Amino acid sequence: MTAAPAPAPTPAVRNTAADRVRRVVRAPFAAATWRRAAYAVLALPAGVLCVPLALVGGPAGRLQRGLLRRFLGVELPGTKGGLRHALLATPVNLLVAAVTLYGWSIVPMNLAWPLRAGSDYADAWGGPTFAGAWAFHAVVGGVGFALLMPRLGRVMAALQIRIARSLLS
């Protein structure tokens, strides 16, 4: 009697360590990552613009829902809540915009570390050699933040979506 061959794993079941690493490495280059970053930056000025817009009876809620739909793919029902969302989400949007802009600006700043003014490699992290300082800044500050920011952006976008669902729906 011969044993039946084992069935091949289906793509939905297969979740190896290599697949997870591949997803993490590709995340900085994914369109969804950059849509979340764009929403993180645009949500603050849109919210500030929506305060006077809502006070004069303008379509503040529609503008905020459109931003959510365009960049995050979230469809929210309703027509009210534009002023309430603009006022209450502004502190979170300010924090998210600051973290997003700072976090993504660290990537090219550290990859191009030798081009920064005042970059004395003798006292820099990774020094006292030029190659060591550049390698440390490129790996930790450049590549490290490039891999961290998509995950952080996903968490911050989830928080913004949760706030929008509670205030705009």
Coordinates of C-alpha atoms in Angstrom, one line a residue:
M1 CA 0.0 0.0 0.0
T2 CA 1.3 3.4 -0.9
A3 CA 0.6 6.6 1.0
A4 CA -1.4 9.3 -0.8
P5 CA 0.7 12.4 -1.6
A6 CA 0.2 15.3 0.8
P7 CA -2.0 18.1 -0.7
A8 CA -0.2 21.2 -1.8
P9 CA -0.7 24.2 0.5
T10 CA -3.2 26.7 -0.7
P11 CA -2.1 30.4 -1.1
A12 CA -4.6 31.5 1.6
V13 CA -3.1 29.1 4.1
R14 CA 0.5 29.7 3.3
N15 CA 1.9 32.4 5.6
T16 CA 5.6 31.7 6.0
A17 CA 8.2 33.9 7.6
A18 CA 9.5 34.7 4.1
D19 CA 6.1 36.0 3.1
R20 CA 5.9 38.2 6.2
V21 CA 9.4 39.6 5.5
R22 CA 8.5 40.2 1.9
R23 CA 5.4 42.2 3.0
V24 CA 7.4 44.3 5.4
V25 CA 10.1 45.1 2.9
R26 CA 7.6 46.0 0.1
A27 CA 5.4 48.1 2.4
P28 CA 7.4 51.4 2.0
F29 CA 6.8 51.2 -1.8
A30 CA 3.1 50.2 -1.7
A31 CA 0.5 52.7 -2.9
A32 CA -1.6 52.1 0.2
T33 CA 1.2 53.3 2.4
W34 CA 1.5 56.6 0.4
R35 CA -2.3 57.1 0.4
R36 CA -2.3 56.8 4.2
A37 CA 0.6 59.2 4.4
A38 CA -1.2 61.7 2.1
Y39 CA -4.4 61.4 4.2
A40 CA -2.4 61.9 7.4
V41 CA -1.0 65.2 6.0
L42 CA -4.2 66.5 4.3
A43 CA -6.6 65.7 7.2
L44 CA -5.3 68.5 9.3
P45 CA -5.7 71.4 6.8
A46 CA -9.0 69.9 5.6
G47 CA -10.3 69.8 9.2
V48 CA -9.2 73.4 9.8
L49 CA -10.8 74.5 6.6
C50 CA -14.0 72.7 7.5
V51 CA -14.6 74.7 10.7
P52 CA -15.5 78.0 9.0
L53 CA -17.1 76.0 6.1
A54 CA -19.5 74.3 8.5
L55 CA -20.3 77.5 10.3
V56 CA -21.6 79.1 7.1
G57 CA -23.5 75.9 6.2
G58 CA -21.0 74.5 3.7
P59 CA -20.4 70.9 2.9
A60 CA -17.8 70.2 5.6
G61 CA -19.0 66.6 6.3
R62 CA -19.0 65.8 2.6
L63 CA -15.5 67.1 2.2
Q64 CA -14.2 65.0 5.1
R65 CA -16.0 61.9 3.9
G66 CA -14.6 62.4 0.4
L67 CA -11.1 62.6 1.8
L68 CA -11.6 59.4 3.7
R69 CA -13.1 57.7 0.7
R70 CA -10.4 58.9 -1.7
F71 CA -7.3 58.1 0.4
L72 CA -8.4 55.4 2.8
G73 CA -11.2 53.7 0.9
V74 CA -13.6 54.2 3.8
E75 CA -17.3 54.9 2.9
L76 CA -19.2 56.6 5.7
P77 CA -23.0 57.1 5.5
G78 CA -24.7 60.3 6.7
T79 CA -24.7 64.0 6.0
K80 CA -24.1 65.6 9.4
G81 CA -21.2 65.9 11.8
G82 CA -18.7 68.0 9.7
L83 CA -18.2 70.7 12.4
R84 CA -18.0 68.2 15.2
H85 CA -15.5 66.0 13.4
A86 CA -13.4 69.1 12.3
L87 CA -13.2 70.4 15.9
L88 CA -12.7 67.1 17.8
A89 CA -10.3 65.4 15.3
T90 CA -8.0 68.3 14.9
P91 CA -5.7 67.5 17.9
V92 CA -5.3 63.9 16.7
N93 CA -4.8 65.1 13.1
L94 CA -2.1 67.5 14.2
L95 CA -0.2 64.7 16.0
V96 CA -0.6 62.3 13.1
A97 CA 0.6 64.9 10.6
A98 CA 3.6 65.8 12.7
V99 CA 4.6 62.1 13.2
T100 CA 4.1 61.3 9.5
L101 CA 6.0 64.3 8.2
Y102 CA 8.9 63.9 10.7
G103 CA 9.1 60.1 10.3
W104 CA 9.2 60.1 6.5
S105 CA 11.6 63.0 6.4
I106 CA 14.1 61.0 8.5
V107 CA 14.5 58.4 5.8
P108 CA 16.1 60.6 3.0
M109 CA 17.9 62.7 5.7
N110 CA 19.7 59.7 7.0
L111 CA 20.3 57.9 3.7
A112 CA 22.0 61.1 2.5
W113 CA 23.8 61.7 5.8
P114 CA 27.1 62.9 4.3
L115 CA 25.3 65.7 2.5
R116 CA 23.9 67.2 5.8
A117 CA 25.6 70.4 6.8
G118 CA 27.8 70.0 9.9
S119 CA 28.1 66.2 9.6
D120 CA 31.2 65.6 11.6
Y121 CA 31.7 61.8 11.4
A122 CA 34.3 61.7 14.2
D123 CA 31.6 62.4 16.9
A124 CA 28.6 60.9 15.1
W125 CA 26.9 57.7 15.9
G126 CA 28.7 54.9 14.1
G127 CA 31.9 56.9 14.0
P128 CA 34.8 57.5 14.3
T129 CA 35.1 56.5 10.6
F130 CA 33.2 58.1 7.8
A131 CA 31.9 54.7 6.5
G132 CA 30.8 53.6 9.9
A133 CA 28.8 56.8 10.6
W134 CA 27.2 56.7 7.1
A135 CA 26.3 53.0 7.5
F136 CA 24.8 53.5 10.9
H137 CA 22.7 56.4 9.8
A138 CA 21.6 54.7 6.6
V139 CA 20.7 51.4 8.3
V140 CA 19.1 52.7 11.5
G141 CA 17.7 56.0 10.4
G142 CA 17.1 55.4 6.7
V143 CA 16.1 51.8 6.3
G144 CA 14.8 51.4 9.8
F145 CA 12.4 54.3 9.6
A146 CA 11.4 53.3 6.0
L147 CA 10.3 49.9 7.4
L148 CA 8.7 51.4 10.6
M149 CA 6.7 54.2 9.0
P150 CA 4.2 52.0 7.0
R151 CA 3.2 50.1 10.1
L152 CA 2.9 53.3 12.2
G153 CA 0.9 54.9 9.4
R154 CA -1.5 51.9 9.4
V155 CA -2.0 52.3 13.2
M156 CA -2.6 56.1 12.9
A157 CA -5.0 55.7 10.0
A158 CA -7.0 53.2 12.0
L159 CA -7.3 55.7 14.8
Q160 CA -8.4 58.4 12.4
I161 CA -10.9 56.1 10.8
R162 CA -12.3 55.2 14.2
I163 CA -12.7 58.8 15.1
A164 CA -14.4 59.6 11.8
R165 CA -16.8 56.7 12.1
S166 CA -17.9 57.8 15.6
L167 CA -18.2 61.5 14.6
L168 CA -19.3 61.5 11.0
S169 CA -21.8 58.5 10.9

